[in-house]
Coordinates of C-alpha atoms (C1' of nucleotides) in Angstrom, one line a residue:
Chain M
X5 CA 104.8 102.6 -61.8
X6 CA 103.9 103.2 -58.3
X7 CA 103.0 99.6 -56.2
X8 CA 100.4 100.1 -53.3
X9 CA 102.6 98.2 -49.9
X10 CA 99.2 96.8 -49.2
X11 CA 97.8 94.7 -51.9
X12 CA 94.4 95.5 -52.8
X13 CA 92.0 94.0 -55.4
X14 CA 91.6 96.2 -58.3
X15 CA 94.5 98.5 -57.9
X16 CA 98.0 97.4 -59.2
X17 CA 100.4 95.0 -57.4
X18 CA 103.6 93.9 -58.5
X19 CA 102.6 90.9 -61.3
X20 CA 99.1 92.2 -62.6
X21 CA 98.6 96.0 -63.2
X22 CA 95.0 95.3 -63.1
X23 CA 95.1 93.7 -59.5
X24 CA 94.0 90.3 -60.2
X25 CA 92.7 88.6 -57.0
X26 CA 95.1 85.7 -57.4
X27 CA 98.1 88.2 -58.1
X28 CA 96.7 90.3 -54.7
X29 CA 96.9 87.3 -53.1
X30 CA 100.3 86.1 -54.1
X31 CA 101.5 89.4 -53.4
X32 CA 100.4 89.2 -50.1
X33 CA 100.9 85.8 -49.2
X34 CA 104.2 86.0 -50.9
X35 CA 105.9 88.1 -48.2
X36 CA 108.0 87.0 -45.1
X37 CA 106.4 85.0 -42.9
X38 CA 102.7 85.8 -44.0
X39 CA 101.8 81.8 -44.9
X40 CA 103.7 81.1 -41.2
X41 CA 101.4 83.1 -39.8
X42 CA 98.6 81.6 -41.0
X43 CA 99.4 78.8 -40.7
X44 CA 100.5 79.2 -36.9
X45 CA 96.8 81.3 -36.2
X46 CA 95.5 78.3 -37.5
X47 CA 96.3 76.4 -34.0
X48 CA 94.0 79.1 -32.1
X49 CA 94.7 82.6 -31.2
X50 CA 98.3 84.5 -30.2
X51 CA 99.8 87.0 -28.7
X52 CA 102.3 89.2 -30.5
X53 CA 105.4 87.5 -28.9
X54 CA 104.1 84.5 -29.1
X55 CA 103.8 84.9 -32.7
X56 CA 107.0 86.1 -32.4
X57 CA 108.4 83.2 -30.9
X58 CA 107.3 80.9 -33.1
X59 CA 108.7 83.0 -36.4
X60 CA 112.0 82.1 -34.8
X61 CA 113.7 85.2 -36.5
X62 CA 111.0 87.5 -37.2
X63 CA 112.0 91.5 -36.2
X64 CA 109.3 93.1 -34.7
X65 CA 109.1 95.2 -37.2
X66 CA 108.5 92.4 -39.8
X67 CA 105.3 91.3 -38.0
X68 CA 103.9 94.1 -37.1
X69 CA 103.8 95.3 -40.9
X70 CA 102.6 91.3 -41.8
X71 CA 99.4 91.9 -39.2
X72 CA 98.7 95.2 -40.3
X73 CA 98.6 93.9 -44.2
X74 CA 96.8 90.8 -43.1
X75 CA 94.2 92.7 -40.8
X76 CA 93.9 94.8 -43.8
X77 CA 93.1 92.5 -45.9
X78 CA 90.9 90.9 -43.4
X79 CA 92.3 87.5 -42.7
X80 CA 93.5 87.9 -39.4
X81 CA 92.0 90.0 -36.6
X82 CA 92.6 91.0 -33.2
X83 CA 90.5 89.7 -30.1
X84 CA 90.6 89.3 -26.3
X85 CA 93.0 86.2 -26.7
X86 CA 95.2 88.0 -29.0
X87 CA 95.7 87.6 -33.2
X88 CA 93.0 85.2 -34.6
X89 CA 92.3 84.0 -38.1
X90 CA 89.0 85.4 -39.3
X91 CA 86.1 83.4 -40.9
X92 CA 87.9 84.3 -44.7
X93 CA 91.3 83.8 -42.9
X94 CA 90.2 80.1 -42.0
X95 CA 89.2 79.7 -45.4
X96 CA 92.5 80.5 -46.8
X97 CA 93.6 78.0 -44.4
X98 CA 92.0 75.3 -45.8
X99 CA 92.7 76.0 -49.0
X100 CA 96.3 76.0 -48.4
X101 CA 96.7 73.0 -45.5
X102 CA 96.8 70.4 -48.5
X103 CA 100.6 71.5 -48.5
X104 CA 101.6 70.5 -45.6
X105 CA 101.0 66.9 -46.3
X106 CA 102.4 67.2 -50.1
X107 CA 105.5 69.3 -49.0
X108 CA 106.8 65.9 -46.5
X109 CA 106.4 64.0 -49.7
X110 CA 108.2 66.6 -51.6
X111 CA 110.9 66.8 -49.1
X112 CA 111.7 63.0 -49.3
X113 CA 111.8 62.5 -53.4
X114 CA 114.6 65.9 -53.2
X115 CA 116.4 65.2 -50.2
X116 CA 119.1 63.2 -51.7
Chain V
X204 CA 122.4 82.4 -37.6
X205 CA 123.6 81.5 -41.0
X206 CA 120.3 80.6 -43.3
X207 CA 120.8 78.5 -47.0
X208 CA 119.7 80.9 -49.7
X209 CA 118.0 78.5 -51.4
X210 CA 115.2 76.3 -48.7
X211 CA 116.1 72.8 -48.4
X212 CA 114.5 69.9 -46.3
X213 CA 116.2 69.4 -43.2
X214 CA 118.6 72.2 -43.2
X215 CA 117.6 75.4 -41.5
X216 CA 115.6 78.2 -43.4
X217 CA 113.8 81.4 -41.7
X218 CA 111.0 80.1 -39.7
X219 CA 112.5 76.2 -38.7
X220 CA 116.1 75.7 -37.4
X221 CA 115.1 71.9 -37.8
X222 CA 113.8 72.6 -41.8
X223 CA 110.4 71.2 -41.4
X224 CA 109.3 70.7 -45.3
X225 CA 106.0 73.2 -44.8
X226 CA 108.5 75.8 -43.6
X227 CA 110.7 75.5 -46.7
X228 CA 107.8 75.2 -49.0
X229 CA 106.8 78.9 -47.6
X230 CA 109.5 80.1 -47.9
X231 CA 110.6 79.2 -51.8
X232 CA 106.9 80.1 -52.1
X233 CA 107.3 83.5 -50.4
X234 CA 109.7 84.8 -52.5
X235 CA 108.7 87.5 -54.9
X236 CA 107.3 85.9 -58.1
X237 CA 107.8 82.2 -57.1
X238 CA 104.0 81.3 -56.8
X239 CA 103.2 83.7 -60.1
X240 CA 105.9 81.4 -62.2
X241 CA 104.5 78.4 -61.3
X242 CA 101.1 79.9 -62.1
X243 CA 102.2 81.1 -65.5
X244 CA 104.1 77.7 -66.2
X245 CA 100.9 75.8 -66.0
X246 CA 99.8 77.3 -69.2
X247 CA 102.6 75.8 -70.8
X248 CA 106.3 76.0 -71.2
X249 CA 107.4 79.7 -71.7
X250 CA 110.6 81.1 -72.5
X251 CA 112.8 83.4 -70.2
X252 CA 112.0 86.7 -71.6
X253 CA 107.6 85.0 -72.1
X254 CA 108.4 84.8 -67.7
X255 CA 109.9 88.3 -67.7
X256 CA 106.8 89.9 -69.7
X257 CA 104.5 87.9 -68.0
X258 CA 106.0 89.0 -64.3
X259 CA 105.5 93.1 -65.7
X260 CA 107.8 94.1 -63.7
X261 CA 110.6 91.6 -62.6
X262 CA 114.3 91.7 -63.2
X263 CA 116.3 89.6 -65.2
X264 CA 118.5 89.2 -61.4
X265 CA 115.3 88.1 -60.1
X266 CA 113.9 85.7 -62.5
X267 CA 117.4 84.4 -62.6
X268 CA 117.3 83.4 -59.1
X269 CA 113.5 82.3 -58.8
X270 CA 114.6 80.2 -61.6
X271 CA 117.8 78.4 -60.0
X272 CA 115.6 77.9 -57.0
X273 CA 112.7 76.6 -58.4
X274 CA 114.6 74.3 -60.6
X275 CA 117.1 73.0 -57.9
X276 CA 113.6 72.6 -55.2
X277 CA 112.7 69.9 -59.0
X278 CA 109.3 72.4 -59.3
X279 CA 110.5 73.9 -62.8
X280 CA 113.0 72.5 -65.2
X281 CA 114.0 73.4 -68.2
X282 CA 113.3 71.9 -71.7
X283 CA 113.7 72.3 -75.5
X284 CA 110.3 74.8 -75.6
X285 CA 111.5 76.9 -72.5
X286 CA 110.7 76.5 -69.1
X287 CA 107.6 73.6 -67.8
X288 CA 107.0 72.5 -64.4
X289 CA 108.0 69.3 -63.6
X290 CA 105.5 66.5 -62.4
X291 CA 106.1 68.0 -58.8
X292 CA 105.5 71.7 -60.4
X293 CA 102.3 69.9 -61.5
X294 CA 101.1 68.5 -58.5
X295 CA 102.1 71.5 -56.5
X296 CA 100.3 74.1 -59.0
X297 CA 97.3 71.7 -58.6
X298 CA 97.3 72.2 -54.8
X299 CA 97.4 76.1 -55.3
X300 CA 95.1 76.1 -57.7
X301 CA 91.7 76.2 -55.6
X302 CA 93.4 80.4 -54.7
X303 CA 92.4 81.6 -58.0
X304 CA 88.6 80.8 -57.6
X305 CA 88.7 82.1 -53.9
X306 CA 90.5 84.9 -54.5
X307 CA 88.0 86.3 -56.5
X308 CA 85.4 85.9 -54.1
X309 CA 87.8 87.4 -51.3
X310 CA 88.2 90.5 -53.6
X311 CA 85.0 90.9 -53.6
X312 CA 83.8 90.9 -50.2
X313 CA 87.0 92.8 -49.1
X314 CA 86.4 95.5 -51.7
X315 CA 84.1 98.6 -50.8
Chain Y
dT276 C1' 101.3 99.7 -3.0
dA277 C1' 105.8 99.3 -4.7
dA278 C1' 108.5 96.2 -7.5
dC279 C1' 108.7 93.3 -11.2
dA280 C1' 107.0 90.9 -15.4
dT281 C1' 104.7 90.7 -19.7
dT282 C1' 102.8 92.6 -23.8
dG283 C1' 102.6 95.3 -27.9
dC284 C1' 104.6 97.8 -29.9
dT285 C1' 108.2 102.2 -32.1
dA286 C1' 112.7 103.9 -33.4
dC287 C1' 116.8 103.2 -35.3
dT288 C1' 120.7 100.9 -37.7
dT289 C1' 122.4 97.1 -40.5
dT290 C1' 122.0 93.6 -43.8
dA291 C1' 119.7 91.1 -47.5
dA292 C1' 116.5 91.0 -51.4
dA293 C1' 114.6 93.0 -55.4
dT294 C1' 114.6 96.4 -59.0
dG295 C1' 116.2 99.0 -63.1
dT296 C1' 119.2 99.4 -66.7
dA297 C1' 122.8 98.2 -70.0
dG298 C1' 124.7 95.1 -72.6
dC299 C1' 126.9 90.8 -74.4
dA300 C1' 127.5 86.0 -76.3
dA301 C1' 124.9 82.4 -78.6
dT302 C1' 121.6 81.0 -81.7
dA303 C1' 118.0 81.6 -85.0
dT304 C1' 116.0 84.1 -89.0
dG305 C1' 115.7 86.8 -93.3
Chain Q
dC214 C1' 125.9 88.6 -94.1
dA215 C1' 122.7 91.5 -91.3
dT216 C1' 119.3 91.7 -88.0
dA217 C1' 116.4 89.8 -84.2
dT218 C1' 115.7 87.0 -80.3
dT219 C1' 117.1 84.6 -76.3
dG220 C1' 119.2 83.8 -71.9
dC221 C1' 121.5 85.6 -69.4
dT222 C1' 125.6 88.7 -66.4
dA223 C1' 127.2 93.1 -64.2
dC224 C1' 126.5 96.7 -61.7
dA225 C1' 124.1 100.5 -59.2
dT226 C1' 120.0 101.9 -56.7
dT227 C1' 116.0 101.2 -54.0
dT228 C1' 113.1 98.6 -51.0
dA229 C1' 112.2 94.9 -47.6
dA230 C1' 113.6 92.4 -43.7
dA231 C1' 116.5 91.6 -39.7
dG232 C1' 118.6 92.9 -35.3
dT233 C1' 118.7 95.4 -31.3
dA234 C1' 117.2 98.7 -27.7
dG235 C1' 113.8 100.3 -25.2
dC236 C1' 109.3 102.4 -23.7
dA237 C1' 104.3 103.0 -22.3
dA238 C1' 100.5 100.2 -20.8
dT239 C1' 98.7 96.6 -18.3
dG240 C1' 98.9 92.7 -15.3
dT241 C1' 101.0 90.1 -11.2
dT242 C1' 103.3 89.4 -6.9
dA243 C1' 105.2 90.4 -2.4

DNA sequence: TAACATTGCTACTTTAAATGTAGCAATATG
DNA sequence: CATATTGCTACATTTAAAGTAGCAATGTTA
């Protein structure tokens, strides 16, 4: 079986030979530092290093693939002021902010 | 830099030093298969080797480890009809669920 | 305008994560 | 008792990510 590195809809990714949008998706937001990303765009545009200061640990490398696969899949893109969330990117955003707010509640009912 | 293999609140994981709960919650979720188990698990408990068919391609290792983590971060846990997500699993899956409907509309505005 | 700083990378090596395959002990089923 | 199923472990291989160095392009300062 031969994976596609950037997930596309409609052609196999690891979890749904088919491509499934929701398996695209995990696929794609399930890599390294891809939510972080989003999640840091969401704050307003950024350079390069200063997306890779924030992803404390991040190899150049790293991001430079995650903003190629994310351009690709066109949720971020590049402007004047440097990376930005795109219109679908800000979307995504929204659909996944509700976690931020659940995950401090989470933290305190496991943190012994 | 030494980083816990599996994300806890409050201790260092890639992305926080300080363990801010979003950053942990990415990156359990950003694991390969994390977010498809917790998907699959909201049709119902599922056995070990249901998981392994349902994730086409991942390894025993794998779902092994996804399954340690999951359980010990109180998302999964296992009972007498196999795997189940636990009332966090629940609310968590409930938070991700709004991806599935978006994803398709994603797909198709991304596709050519 | 020459020197220095910043940005957005690429190249390369090392380390960690995931895959693939085999197989075994425990329990269930015929 | 034989066979099947389940929940793994062990181990080798492949792939992804990290870590480090550095360079070309552009901007900034003296």
């Amino acid at each position: 079986m031969n994976y596609n590195s950037q997930p596309t809809p409609g052609k196999p990714v690891r979890g749904s030979k088919t491509g499934q949008p929701i398996m695209v998706i995990f696929d794609l937001l399930g890599r390294k530092w891809a939510m972080g990303i989003i999640w840091h765009l969401n704050n307003g545009p950024s350079t390069f290093r200063a997306l890779q200061a924030y992803c404390e640990n991040i190899s150049p490398t790293t991001l430079n693939k995650r903003i190629k696969e994310l351009s690709n899949a066109h949720l971020i893109m590049k402007t004047l002021d440097g990376y930005a969330l795109t219109e679908q990117g800000k979307e995504l955003f929204n659909l996944i902010s509700p976690l931020g707010k659940w995950a401090k509640t989470w933290a305190k009912k496991i943190t012994i």
